[in-house]
PDB file of C-alpha atoms in Angstrom:
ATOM      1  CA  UNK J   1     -12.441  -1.167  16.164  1.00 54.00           C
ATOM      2  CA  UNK J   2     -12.148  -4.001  13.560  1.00 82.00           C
ATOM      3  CA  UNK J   3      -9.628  -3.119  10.691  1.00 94.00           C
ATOM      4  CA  UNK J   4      -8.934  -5.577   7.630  1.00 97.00           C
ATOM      5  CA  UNK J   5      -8.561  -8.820   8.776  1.00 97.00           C
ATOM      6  CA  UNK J   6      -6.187 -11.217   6.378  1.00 97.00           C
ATOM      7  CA  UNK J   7      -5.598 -15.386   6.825  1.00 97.00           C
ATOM      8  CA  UNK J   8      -4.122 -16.824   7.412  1.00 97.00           C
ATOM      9  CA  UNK J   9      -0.725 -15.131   8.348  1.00 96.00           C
ATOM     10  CA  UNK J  10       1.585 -17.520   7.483  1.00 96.00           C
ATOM     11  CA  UNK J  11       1.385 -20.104   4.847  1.00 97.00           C
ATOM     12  CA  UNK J  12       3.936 -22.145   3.656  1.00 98.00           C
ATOM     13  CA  UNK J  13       3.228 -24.738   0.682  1.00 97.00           C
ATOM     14  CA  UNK J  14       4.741 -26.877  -1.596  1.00 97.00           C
ATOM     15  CA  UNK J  15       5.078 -25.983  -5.266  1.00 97.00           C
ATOM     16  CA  UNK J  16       2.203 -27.336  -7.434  1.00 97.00           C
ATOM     17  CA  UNK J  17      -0.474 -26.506  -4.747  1.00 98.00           C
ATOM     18  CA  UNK J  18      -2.745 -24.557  -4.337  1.00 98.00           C
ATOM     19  CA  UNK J  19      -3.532 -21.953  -2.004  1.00 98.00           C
ATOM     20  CA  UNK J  20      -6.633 -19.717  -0.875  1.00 98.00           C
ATOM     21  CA  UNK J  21      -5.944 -16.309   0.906  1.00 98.00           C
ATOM     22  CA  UNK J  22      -8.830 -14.607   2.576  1.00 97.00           C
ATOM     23  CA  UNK J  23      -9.512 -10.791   3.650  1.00 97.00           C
ATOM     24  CA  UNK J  24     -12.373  -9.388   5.731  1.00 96.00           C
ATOM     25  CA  UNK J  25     -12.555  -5.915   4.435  1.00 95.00           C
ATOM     26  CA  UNK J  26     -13.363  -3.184   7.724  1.00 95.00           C
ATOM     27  CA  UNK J  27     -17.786  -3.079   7.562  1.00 92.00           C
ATOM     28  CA  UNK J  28     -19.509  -0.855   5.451  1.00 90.00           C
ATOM     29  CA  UNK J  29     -16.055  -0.152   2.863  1.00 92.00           C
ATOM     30  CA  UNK J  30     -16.971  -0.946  -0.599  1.00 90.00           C
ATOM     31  CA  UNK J  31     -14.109  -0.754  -2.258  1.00 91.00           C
ATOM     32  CA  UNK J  32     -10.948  -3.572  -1.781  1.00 94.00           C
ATOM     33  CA  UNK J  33      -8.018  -4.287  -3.160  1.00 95.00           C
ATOM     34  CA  UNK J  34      -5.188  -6.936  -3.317  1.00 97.00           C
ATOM     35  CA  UNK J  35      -1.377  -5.855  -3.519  1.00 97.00           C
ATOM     36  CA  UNK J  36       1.663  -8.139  -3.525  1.00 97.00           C
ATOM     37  CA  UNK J  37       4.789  -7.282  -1.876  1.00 95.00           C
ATOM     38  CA  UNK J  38       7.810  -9.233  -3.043  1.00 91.00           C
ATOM     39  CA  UNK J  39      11.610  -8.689  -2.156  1.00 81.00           C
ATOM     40  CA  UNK J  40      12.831  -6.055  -4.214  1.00 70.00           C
ATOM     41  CA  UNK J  41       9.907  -5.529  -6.366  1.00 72.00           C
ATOM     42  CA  UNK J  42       7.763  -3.221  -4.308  1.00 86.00           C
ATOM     43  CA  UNK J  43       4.172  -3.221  -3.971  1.00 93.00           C
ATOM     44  CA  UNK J  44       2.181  -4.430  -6.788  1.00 93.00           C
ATOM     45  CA  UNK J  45      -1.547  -3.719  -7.708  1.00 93.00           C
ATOM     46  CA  UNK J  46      -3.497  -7.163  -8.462  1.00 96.00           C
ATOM     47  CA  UNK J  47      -7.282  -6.645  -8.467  1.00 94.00           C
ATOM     48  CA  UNK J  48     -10.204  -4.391  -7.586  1.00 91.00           C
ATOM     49  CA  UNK J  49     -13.349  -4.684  -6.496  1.00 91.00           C
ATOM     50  CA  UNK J  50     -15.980  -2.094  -5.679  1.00 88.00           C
ATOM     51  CA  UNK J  51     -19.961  -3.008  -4.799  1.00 83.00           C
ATOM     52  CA  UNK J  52     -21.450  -5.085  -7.495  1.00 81.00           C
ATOM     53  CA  UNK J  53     -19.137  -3.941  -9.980  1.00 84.00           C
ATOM     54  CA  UNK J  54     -17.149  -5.907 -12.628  1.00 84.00           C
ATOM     55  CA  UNK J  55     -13.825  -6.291 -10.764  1.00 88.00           C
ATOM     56  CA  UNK J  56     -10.358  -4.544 -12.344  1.00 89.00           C
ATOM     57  CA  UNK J  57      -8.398  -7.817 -12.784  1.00 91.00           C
ATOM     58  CA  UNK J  58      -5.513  -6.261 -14.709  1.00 90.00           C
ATOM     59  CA  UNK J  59      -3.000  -6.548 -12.162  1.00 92.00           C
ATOM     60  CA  UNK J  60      -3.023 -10.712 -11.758  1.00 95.00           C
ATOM     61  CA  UNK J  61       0.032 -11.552 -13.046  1.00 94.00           C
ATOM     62  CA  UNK J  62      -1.240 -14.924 -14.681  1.00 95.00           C
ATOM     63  CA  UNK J  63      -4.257 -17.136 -15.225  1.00 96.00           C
ATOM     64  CA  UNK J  64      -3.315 -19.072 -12.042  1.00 98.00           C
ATOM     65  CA  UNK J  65      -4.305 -16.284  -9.997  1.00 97.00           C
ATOM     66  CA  UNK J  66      -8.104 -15.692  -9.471  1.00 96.00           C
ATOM     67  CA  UNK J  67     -10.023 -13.679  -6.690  1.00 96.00           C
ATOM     68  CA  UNK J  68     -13.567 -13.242  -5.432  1.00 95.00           C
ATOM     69  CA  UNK J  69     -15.528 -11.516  -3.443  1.00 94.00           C
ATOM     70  CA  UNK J  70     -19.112 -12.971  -1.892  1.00 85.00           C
ATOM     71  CA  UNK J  71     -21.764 -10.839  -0.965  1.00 82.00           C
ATOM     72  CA  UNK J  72     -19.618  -7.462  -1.248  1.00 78.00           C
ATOM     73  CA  UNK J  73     -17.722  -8.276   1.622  1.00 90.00           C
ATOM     74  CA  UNK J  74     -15.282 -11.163   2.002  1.00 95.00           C
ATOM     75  CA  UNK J  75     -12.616 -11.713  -0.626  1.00 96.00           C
ATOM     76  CA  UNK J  76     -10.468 -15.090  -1.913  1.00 97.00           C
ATOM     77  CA  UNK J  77      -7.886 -14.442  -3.204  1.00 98.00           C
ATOM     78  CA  UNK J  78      -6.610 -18.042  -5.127  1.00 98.00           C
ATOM     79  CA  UNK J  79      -3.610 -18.620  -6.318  1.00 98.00           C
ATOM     80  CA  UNK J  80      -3.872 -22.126  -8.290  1.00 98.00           C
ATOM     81  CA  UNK J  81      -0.618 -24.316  -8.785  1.00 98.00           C
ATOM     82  CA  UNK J  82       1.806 -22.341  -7.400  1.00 98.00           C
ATOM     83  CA  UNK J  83       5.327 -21.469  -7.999  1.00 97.00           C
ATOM     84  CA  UNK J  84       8.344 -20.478  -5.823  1.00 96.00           C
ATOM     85  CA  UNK J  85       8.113 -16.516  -7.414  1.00 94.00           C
ATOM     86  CA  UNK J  86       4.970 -16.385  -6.137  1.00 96.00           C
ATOM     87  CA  UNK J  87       6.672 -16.539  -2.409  1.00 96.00           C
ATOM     88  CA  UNK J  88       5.699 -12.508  -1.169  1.00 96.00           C
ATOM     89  CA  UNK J  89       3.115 -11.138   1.356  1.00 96.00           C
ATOM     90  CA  UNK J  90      -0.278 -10.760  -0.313  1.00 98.00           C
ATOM     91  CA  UNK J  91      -1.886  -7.331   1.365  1.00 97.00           C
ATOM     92  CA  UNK J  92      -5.575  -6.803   1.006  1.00 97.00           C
ATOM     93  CA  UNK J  93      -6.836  -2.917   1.674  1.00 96.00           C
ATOM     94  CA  UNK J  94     -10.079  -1.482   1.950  1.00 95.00           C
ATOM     95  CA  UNK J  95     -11.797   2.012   1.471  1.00 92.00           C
ATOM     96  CA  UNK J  96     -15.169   3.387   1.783  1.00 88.00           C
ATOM     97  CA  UNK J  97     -15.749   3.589  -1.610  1.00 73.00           C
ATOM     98  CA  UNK J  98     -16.386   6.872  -4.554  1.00 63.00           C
ATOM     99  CA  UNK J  99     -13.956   9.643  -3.446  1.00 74.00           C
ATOM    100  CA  UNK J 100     -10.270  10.023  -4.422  1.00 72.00           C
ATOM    101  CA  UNK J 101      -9.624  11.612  -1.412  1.00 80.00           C
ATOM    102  CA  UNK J 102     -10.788   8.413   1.069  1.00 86.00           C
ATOM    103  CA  UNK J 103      -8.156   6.639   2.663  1.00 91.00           C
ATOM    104  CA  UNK J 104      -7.049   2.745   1.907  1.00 92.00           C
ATOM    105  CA  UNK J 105      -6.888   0.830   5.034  1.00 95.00           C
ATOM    106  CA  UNK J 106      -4.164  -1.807   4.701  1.00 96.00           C
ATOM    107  CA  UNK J 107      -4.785  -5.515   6.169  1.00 97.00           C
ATOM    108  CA  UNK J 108      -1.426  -7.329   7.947  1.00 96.00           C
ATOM    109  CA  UNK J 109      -0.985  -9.574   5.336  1.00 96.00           C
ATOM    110  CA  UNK J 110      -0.632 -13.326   4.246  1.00 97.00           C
ATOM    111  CA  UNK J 111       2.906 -14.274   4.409  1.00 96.00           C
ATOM    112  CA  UNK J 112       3.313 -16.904   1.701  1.00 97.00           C
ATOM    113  CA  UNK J 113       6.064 -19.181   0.981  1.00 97.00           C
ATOM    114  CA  UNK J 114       5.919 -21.673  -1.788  1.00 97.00           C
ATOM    115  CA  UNK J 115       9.090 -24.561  -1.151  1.00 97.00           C
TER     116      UNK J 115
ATOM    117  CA  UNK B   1       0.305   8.069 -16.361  1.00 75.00           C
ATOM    118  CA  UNK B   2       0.216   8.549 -12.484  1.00 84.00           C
ATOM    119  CA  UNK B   3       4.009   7.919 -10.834  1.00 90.00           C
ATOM    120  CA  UNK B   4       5.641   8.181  -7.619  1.00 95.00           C
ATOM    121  CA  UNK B   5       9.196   8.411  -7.028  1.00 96.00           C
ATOM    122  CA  UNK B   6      11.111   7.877  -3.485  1.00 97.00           C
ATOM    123  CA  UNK B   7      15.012   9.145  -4.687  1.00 96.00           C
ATOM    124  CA  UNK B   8      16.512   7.707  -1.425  1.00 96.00           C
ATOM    125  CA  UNK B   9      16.633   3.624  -1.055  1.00 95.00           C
ATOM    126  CA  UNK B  10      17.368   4.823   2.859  1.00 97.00           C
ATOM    127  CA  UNK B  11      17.695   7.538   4.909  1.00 98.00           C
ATOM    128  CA  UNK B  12      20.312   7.620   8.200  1.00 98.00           C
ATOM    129  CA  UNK B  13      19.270  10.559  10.948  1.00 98.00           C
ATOM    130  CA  UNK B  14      20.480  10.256  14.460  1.00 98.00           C
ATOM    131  CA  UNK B  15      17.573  10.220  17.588  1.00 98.00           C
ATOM    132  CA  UNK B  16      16.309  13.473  17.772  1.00 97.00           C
ATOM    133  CA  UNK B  17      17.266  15.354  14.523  1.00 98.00           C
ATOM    134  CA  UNK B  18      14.722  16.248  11.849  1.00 97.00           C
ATOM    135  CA  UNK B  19      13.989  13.962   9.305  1.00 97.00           C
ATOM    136  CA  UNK B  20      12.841  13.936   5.967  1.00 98.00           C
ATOM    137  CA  UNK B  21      11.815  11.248   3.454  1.00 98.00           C
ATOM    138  CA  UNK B  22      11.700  12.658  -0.320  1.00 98.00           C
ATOM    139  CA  UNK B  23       8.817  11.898  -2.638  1.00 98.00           C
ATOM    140  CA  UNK B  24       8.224  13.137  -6.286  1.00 97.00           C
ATOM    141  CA  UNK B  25       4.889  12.513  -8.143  1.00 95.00           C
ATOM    142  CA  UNK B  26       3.451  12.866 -11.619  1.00 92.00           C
ATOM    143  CA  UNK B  27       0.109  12.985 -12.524  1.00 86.00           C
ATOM    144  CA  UNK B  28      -2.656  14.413 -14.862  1.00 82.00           C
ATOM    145  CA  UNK B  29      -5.177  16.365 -12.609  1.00 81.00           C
ATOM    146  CA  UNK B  30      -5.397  16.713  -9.032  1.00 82.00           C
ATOM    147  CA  UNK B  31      -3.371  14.682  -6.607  1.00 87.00           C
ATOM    148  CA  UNK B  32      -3.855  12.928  -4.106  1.00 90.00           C
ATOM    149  CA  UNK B  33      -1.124  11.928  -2.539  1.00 94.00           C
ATOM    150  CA  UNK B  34      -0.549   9.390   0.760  1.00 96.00           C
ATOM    151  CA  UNK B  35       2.128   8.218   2.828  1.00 97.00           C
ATOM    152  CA  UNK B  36       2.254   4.759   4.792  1.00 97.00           C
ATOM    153  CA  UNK B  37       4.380   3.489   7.095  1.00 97.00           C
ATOM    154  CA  UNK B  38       5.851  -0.644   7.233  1.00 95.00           C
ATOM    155  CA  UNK B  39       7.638  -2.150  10.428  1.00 94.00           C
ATOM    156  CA  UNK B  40       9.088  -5.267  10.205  1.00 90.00           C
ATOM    157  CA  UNK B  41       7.123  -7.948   9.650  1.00 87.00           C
ATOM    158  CA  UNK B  42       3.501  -6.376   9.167  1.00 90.00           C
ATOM    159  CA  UNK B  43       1.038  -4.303   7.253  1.00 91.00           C
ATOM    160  CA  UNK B  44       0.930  -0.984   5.650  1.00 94.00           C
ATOM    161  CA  UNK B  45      -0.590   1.611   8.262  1.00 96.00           C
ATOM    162  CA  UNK B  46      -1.735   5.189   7.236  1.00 96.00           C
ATOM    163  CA  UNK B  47       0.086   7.901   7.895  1.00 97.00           C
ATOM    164  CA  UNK B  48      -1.430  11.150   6.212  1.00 96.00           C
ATOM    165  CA  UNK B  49      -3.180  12.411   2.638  1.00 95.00           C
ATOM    166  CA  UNK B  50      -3.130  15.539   0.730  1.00 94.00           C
ATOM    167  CA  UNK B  51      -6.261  15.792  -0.933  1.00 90.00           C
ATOM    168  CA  UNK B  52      -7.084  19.842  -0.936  1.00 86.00           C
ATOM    169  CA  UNK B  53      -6.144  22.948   1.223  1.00 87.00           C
ATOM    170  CA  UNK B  54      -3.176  23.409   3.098  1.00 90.00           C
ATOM    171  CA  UNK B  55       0.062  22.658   1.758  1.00 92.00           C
ATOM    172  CA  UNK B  56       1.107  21.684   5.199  1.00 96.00           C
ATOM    173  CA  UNK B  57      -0.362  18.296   6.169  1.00 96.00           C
ATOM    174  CA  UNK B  58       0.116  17.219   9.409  1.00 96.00           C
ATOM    175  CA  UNK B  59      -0.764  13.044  10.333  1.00 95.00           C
ATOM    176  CA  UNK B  60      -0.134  10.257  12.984  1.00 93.00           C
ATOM    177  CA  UNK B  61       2.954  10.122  15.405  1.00 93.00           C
ATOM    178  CA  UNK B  62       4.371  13.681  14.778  1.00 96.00           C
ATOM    179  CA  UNK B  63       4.656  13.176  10.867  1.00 97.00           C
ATOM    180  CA  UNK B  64       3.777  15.965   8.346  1.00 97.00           C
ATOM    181  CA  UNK B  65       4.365  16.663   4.988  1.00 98.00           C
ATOM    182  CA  UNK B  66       4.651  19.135   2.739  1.00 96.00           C
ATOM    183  CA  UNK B  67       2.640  19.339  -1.126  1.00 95.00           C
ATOM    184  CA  UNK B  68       4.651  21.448  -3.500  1.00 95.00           C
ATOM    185  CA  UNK B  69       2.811  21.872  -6.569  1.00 93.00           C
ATOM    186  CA  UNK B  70       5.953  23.600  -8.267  1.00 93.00           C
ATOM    187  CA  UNK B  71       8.295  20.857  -7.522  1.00 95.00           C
ATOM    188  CA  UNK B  72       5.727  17.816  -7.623  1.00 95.00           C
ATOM    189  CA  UNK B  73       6.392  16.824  -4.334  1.00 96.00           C
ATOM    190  CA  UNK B  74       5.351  15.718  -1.109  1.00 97.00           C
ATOM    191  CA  UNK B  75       8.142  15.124   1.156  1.00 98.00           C
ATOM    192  CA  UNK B  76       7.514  13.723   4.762  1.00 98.00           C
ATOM    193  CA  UNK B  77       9.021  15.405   7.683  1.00 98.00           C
ATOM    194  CA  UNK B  78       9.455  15.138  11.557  1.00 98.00           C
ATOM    195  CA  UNK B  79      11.269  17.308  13.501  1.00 97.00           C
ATOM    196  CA  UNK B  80      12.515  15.749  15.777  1.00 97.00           C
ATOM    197  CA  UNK B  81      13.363  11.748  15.236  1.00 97.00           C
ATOM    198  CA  UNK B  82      12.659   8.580  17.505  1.00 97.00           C
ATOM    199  CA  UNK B  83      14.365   5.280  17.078  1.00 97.00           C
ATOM    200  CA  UNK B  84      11.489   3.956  16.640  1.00 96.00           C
ATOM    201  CA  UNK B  85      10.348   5.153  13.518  1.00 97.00           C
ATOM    202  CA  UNK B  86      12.691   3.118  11.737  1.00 97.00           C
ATOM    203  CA  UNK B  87      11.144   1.411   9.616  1.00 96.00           C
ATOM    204  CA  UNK B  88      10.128   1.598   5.573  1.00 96.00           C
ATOM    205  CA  UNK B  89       8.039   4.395   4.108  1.00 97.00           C
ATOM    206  CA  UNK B  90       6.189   4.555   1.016  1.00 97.00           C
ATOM    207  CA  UNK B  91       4.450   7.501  -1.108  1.00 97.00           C
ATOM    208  CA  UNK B  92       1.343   6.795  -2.947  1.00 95.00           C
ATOM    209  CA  UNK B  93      -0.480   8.946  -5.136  1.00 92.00           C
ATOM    210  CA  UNK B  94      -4.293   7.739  -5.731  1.00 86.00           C
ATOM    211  CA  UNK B  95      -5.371   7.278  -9.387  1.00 73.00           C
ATOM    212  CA  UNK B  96      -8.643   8.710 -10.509  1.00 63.00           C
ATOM    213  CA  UNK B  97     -11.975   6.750  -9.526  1.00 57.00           C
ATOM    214  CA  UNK B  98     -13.728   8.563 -12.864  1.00 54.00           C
ATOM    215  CA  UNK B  99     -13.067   7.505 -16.154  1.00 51.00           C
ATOM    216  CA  UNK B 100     -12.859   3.965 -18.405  1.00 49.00           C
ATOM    217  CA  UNK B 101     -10.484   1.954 -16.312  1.00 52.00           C
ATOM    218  CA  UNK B 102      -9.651   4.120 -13.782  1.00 61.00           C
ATOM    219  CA  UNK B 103      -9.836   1.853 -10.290  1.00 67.00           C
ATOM    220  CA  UNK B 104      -8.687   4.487  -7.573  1.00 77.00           C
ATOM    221  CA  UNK B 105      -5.582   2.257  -6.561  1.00 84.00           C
ATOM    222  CA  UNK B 106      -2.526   3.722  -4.657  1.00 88.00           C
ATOM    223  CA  UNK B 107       0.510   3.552  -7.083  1.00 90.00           C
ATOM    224  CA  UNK B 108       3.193   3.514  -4.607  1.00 94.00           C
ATOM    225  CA  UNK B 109       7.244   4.385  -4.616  1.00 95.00           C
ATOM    226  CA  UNK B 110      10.018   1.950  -4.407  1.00 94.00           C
ATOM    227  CA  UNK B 111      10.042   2.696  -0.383  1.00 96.00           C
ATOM    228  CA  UNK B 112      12.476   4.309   1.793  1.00 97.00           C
ATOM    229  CA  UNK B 113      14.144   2.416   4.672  1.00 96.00           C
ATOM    230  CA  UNK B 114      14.325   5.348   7.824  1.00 98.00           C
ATOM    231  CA  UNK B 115      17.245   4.333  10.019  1.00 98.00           C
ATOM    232  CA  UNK B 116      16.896   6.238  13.126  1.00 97.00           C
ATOM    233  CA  UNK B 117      19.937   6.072  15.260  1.00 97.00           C
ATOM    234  CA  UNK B 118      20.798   6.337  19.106  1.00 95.00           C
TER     235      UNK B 118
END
């Protein structure tokens, strides 16, 4: 069965750039998330979406980061001129949606390095 | 505010021993409380939830763990350890979907590193 689905993998870039990480949440969830996981800071809430909801954006750590999600599916996750601190492994999740007690389903991850 | 706290950067246990990875939570209301699993180089994968019932939960690969409401915690157990379950744990608890704000994210631990040796 299809889980989350993250690209790409790897992606290294050079400072200044910007970059475009994209998760395939597992059919029918509505809920997903975004997490970063950097060395020695653990694993960091960025944004939420669930349905046609507003999303919960209070977990982007700057204006440079932006995400979006088409259609209640897909998600972009954009992070625009980019710095060498935001080098860590971007982790999109989904869940099936309403109840506390539903499990979040973890993607592989976008491994980013910014040089 | 919902917390999680993992009191051991790593735990050492030799191949077939019983392990156990501490967790501590804090919340207002009902928890619900996860553990996931990390090997090198990839994603989070579920392990088990408390959400209701049985203090006793038992999850994937011979992991359990047990919710204390006394002591706030929810430590993960094995009895008997493999070398490969090394790897890095984390405890989550789940905060509320109801209420202004509230977004149902997994507030997670610091991690523990399981070293699991021949």
């Amino acid at each position: 069965g299809a889980g989350v689905s993250q690209s790409p993998s790897n992606k290294v870039t050079e400072k200044g750039k910007d970059v475009e990480l994209r998760c395939d949440p597992i059919s029918g969830h509505t809920a997903l998330y975004w997490y970063r996981q950097s060395l020695g800071q653990g694993l960091e809430f960025l944004i939420y979406f669930q349905g046609n909801s507003a999303p919960d954006k209070s977990g982007l750590p700057s204006d440079r980061f932006s995400a979006e999600r088409t259609g209640g599916s897909v998600s972009t996750l954009t992070i625009q001129r980019t710095q060498q601190e935001d080098s860590a492994v971007y982790l999109c999740a989904s869940s099936p949606g309403q109840s506390s007690g539903n499990t979040i389903y973890f993607g592989e991850g976008s491994w980013l390095t910014v040089v | 505010a919902q917390s999680v706290a993992q009191p051991e950067d790593q735990v050492n246990v030799a191949e077939g021993n019983p392990l156990t990875v501490k967790c501590t939570y804090s919340v207002s209301g009902n928890p619900y409380l996860f553990w996931y699993v990390q090997y090198p180089n990839r994603g989070l994968q579920f392990l088990l939830k408390y959400i209701t019932g049985d203090n006793l939960v038992k999850g994937s690969y011979g992991f359990e763990a047990e919710f204390n409401k006394s002591q706030t915690s929810f430590h993960l157990k094995k009895p008997s350890a493999l070398v490969s379950d090394s790897a890095l744990y984390f405890c989550a608890v789940r905060d509320g979907l109801h209420g202004s704000g509230n977004t149902g994210k997994l507030i997670f631990g610091q991690g523990t590193t399981l070293q699991v040796k021949p």
